[in-house]
CSV table of C-alpha atoms in Angstrom, one decimal:
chain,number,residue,atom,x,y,z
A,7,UNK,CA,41.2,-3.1,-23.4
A,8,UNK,CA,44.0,-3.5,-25.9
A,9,UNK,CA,46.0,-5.9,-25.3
A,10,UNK,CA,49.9,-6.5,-27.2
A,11,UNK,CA,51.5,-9.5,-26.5
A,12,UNK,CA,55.2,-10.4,-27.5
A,13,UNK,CA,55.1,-13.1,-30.4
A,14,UNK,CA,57.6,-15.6,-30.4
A,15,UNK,CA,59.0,-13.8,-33.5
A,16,UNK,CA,59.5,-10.6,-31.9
A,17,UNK,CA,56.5,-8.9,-33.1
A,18,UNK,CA,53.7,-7.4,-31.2
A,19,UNK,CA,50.9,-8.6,-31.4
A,20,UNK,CA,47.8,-6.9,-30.2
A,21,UNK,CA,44.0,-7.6,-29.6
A,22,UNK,CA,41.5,-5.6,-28.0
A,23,UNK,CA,38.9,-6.4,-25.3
A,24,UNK,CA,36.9,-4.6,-22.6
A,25,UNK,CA,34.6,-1.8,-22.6
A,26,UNK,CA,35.4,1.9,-23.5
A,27,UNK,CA,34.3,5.4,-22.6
A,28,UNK,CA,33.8,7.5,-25.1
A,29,UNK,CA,32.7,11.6,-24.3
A,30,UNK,CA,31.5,13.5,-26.9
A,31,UNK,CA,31.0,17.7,-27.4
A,32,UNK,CA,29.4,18.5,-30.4
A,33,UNK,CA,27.5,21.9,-31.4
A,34,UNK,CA,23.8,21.8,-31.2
A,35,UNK,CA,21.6,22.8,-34.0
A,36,UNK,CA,20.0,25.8,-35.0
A,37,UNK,CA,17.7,27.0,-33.3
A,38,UNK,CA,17.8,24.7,-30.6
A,39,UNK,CA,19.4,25.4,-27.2
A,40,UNK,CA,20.9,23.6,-24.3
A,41,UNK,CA,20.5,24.1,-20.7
A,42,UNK,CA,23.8,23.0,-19.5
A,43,UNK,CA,24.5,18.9,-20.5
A,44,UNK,CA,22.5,16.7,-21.8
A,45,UNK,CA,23.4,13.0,-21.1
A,46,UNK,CA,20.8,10.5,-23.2
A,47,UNK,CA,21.8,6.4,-23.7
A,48,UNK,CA,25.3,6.6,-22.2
A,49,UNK,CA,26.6,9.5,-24.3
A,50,UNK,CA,27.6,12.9,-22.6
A,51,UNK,CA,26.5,15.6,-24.9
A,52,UNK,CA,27.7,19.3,-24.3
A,53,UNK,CA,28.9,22.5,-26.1
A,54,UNK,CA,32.4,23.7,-24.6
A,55,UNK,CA,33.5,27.6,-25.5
A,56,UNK,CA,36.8,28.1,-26.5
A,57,UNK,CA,37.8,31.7,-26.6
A,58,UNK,CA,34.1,33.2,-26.8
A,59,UNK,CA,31.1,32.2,-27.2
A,60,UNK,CA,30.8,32.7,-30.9
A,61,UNK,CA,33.9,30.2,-31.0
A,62,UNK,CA,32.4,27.0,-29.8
A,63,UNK,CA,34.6,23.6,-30.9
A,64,UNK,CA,33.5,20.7,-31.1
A,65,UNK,CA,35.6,17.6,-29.7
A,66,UNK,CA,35.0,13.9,-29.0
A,67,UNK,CA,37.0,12.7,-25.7
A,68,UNK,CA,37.5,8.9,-25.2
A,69,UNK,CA,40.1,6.9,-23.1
A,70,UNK,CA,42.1,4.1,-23.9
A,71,UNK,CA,43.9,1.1,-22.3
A,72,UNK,CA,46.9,-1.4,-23.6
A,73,UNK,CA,48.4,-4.0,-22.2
A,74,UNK,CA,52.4,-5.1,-23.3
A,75,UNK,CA,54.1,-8.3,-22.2
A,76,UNK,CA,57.9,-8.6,-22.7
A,77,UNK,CA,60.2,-11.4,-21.7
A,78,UNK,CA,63.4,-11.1,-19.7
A,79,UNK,CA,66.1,-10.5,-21.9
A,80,UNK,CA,69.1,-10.8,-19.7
A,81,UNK,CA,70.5,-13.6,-17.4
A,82,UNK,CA,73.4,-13.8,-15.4
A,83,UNK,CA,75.1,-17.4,-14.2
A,84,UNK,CA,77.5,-17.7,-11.4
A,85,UNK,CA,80.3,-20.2,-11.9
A,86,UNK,CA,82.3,-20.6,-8.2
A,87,UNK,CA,85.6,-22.4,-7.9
A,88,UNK,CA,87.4,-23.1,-4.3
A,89,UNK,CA,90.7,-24.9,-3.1
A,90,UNK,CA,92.7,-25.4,0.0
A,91,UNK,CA,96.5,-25.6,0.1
A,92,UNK,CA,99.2,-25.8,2.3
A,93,UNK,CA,100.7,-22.6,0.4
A,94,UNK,CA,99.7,-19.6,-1.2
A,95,UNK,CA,100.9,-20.2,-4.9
A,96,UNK,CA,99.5,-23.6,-4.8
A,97,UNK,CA,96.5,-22.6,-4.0
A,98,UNK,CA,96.2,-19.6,-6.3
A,99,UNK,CA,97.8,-21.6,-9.2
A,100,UNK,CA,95.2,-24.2,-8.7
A,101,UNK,CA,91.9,-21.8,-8.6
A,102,UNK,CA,93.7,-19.6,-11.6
A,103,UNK,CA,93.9,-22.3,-13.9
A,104,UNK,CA,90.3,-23.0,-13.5
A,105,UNK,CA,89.0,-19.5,-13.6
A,106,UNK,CA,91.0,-19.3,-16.8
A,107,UNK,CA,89.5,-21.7,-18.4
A,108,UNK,CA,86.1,-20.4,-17.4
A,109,UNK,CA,87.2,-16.8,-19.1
A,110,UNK,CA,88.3,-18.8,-22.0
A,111,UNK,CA,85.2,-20.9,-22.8
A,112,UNK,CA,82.7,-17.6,-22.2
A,113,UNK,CA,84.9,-15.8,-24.7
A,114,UNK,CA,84.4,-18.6,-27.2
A,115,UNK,CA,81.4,-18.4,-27.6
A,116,UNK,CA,81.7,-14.7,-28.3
A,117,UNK,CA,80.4,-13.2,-25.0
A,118,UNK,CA,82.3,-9.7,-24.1
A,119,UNK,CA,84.7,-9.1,-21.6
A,120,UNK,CA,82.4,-6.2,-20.1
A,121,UNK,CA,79.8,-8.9,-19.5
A,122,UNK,CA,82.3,-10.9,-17.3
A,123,UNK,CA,83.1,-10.3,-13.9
A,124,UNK,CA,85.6,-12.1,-11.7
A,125,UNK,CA,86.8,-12.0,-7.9
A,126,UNK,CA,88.7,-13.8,-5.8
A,127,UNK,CA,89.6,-14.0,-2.0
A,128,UNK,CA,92.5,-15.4,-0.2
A,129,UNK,CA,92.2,-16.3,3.6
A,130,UNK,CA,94.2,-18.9,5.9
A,131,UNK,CA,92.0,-21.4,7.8
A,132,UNK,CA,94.3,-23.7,10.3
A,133,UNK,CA,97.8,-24.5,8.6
A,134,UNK,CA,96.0,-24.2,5.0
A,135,UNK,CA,95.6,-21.4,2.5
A,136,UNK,CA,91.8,-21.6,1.1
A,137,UNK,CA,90.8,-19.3,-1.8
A,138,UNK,CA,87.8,-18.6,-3.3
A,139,UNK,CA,86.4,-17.2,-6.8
A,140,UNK,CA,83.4,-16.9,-9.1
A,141,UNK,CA,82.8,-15.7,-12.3
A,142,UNK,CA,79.8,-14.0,-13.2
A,143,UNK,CA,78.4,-13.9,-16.6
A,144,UNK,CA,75.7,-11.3,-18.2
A,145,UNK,CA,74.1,-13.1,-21.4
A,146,UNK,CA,71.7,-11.9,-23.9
A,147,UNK,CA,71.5,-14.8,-25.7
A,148,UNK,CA,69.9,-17.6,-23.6
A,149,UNK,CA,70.8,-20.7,-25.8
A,150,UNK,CA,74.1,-19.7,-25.5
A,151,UNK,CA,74.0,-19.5,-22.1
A,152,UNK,CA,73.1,-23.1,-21.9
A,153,UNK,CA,76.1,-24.0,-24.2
A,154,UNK,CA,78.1,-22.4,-21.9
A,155,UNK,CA,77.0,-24.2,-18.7
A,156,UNK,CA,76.6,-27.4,-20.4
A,157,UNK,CA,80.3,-27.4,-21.4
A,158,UNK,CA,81.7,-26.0,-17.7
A,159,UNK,CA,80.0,-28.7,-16.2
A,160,UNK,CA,81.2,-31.6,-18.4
A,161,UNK,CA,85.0,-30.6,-18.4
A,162,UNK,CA,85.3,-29.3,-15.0
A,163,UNK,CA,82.8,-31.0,-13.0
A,164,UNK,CA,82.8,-31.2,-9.4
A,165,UNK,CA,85.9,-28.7,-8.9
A,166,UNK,CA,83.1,-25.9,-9.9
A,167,UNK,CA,79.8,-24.9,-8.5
A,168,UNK,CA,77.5,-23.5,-11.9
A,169,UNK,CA,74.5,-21.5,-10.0
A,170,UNK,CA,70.7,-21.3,-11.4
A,171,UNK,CA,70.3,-18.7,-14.0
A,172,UNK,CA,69.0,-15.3,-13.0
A,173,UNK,CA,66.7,-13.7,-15.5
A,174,UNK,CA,66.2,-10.3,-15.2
A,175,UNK,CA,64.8,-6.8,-17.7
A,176,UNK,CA,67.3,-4.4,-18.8
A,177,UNK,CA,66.5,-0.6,-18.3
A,178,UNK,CA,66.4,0.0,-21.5
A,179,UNK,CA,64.2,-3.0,-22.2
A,180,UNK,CA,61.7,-1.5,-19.1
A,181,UNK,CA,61.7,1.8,-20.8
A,182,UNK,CA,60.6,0.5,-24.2
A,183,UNK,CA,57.9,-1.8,-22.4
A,184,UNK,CA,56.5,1.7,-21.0
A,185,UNK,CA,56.6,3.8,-24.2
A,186,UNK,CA,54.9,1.0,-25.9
A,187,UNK,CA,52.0,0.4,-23.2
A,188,UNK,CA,51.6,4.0,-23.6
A,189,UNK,CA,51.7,4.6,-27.4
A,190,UNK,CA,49.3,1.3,-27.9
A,191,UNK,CA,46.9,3.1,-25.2
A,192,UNK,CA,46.8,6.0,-27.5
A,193,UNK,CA,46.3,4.4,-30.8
A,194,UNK,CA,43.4,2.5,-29.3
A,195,UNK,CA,41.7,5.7,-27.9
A,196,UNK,CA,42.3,7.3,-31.6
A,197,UNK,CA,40.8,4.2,-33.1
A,198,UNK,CA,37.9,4.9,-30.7
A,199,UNK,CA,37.4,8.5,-31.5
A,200,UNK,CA,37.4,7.7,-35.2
A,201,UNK,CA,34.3,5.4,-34.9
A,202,UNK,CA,32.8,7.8,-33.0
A,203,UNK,CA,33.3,10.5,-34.9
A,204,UNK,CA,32.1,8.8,-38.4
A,205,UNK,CA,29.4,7.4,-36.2
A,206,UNK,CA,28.3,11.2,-35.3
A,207,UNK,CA,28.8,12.3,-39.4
A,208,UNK,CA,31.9,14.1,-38.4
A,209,UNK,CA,35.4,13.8,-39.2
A,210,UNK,CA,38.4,13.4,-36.8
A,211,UNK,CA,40.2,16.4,-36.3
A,212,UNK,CA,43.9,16.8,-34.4
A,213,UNK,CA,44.3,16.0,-30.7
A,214,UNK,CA,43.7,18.7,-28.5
A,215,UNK,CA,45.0,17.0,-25.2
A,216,UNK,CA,46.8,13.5,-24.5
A,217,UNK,CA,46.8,12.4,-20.9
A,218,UNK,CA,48.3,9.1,-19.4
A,219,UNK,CA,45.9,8.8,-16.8
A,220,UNK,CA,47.3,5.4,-14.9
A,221,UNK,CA,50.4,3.1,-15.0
A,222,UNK,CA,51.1,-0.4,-13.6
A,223,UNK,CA,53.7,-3.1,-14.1
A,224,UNK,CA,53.8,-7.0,-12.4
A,225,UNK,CA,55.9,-9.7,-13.1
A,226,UNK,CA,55.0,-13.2,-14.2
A,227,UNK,CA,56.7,-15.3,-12.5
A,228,UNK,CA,54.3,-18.1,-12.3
A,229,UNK,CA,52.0,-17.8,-15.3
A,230,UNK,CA,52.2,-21.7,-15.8
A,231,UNK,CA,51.9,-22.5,-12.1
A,232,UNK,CA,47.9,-23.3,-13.0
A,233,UNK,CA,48.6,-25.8,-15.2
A,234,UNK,CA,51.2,-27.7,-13.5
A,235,UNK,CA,48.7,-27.7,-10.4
A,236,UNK,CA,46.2,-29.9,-12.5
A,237,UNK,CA,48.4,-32.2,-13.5
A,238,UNK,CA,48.5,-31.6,-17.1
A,239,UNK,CA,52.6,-32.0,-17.1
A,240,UNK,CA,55.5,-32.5,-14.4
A,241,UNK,CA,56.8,-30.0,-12.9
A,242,UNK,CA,59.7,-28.8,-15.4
A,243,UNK,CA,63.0,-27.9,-13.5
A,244,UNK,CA,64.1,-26.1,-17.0
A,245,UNK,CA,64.6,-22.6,-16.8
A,246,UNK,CA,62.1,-20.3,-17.5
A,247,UNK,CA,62.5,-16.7,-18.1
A,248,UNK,CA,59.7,-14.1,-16.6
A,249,UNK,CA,57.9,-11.9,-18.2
A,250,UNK,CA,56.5,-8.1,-17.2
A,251,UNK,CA,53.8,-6.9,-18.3
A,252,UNK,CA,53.4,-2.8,-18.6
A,253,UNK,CA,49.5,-1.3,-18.7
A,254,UNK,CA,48.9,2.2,-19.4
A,255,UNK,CA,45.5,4.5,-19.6
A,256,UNK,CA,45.0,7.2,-21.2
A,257,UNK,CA,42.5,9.9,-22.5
A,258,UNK,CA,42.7,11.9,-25.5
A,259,UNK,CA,40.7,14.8,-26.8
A,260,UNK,CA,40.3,15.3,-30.5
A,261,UNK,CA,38.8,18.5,-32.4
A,262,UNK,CA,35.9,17.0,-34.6
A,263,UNK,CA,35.2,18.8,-38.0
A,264,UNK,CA,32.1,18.8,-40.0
A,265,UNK,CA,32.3,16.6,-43.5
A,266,UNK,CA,30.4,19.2,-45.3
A,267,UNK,CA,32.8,21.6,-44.9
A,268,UNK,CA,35.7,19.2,-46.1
């Protein structure tokens, strides 16, 4: 199995473990004929007709497997604000000055007006006028995220409510996790075929068919949960983003060619 793992550069980093199947077609030699396949120590031997029997190619089949971990790389916060009044400008000129500020601090540390959302809702309970708000914030920076909650909560304190932080994948950050499960599945079954094919005196030719055979994806939400169980450190109440992890199989058929010819 090949498996790439997000460094915490960036990078991908990849290592390779696990068994492979390799299936190999190669012509016999002169004189010597087959009677259908012959299998001997694992290996699948056969000769496979293309066009006619006078056209016989020779091609090594093998599969491969990857394995790609990527971290969350969004995370929205919810900041509420509430207030009850006896009328309705007092109460909306109380819960607009806080939600200002709120706008005003996110943009200061240079998030984008697309990335904030804000709502509010007026209703009468009894002789007051209550109104509630929130403001919710998309960030892809998560150390500025905590900047941001870390200043809300020491200016405005108890007259806001700052939610957990919600971590989530992007599409376009799920999309790349699934190209790259795939493409690493492939250059591990080329890596494969190469061996095999200097291992048989022959050189590699071009593919001839690439097929993803299987897909999967789970989050890991609780990688760490083992270790905390055995009392190696407290349980942590910092936040911690999830990871998904994309695996892909594929096989791939490659023309082989004979060195001598080369």
């Amino acid at each position: 199995m090949h498996l790439v793992h997000y460094h915490s550069s960036g990078k991908l980093v990849s290592t390779m473990d696990g068994p492979s199947r390799v299936f190999t077609a190669i012509l016999p030699a002169a004189g010597l004929e087959f009677a259908g396949n012959v299998k001997e120590q694992g290996l699948e031997v056969r000769t496979v007709n293309r066009q006619s029997p006078s056209n016989r190619v020779r091609e090594v089949q093998v599969t491969g497997t990857a394995e790609v971990c990527c971290p969350a790389d969004r995370v929205s916060v919810r900041v509420s604000v509430s207030n009850s009044k006896e009328s309705v400008n007092e109460v909306t000129n109380s819960v607009s000055r806080r939600l200002e500020y709120i706008v005003q601090t996110v943009r200061q540390h240079g998030v984008s007006d697309t990335d904030t959302t804000v709502r509010r809702f007026l209703h009468r309970e009894a002789d007051l006028f209550h109104m509630d708000a929130e403001v919710v914030v998309t960030f892809l920076d998560f150390e500025k995220m905590e900047r941001v909650c870390s200043v809300l909560l020491e200016k405005l304190d108890k007259s806001v409510c700052v939610g957990s932080p919600q971590f989530y994948h992007s599409e376009d950050c799920l999309s790349h996790l699934r190209k790259q499960a795939c493409v690493s599945a492939v250059e591990n079954a080329q890596q494969k075929a190469n061996e095999v094919s200097q291992l048989l005196g022959q050189s590699l030719g071009h593919p001839l068919l690439i097929r993803e055979e299987e897909t999967r994806e789970w989050r890991n939400e609780d990688e760490d949960y083992g270790s905390r169980e055995q009392g190696a450190a407290p349980v942590s109440h910092l936040p911690h983003a999830p990871t998904i992890t994309a695996s892909s199989r594929v096989t791939v058929c490659f023309s082989l060619r004979d060195r001598k010819k080369l």
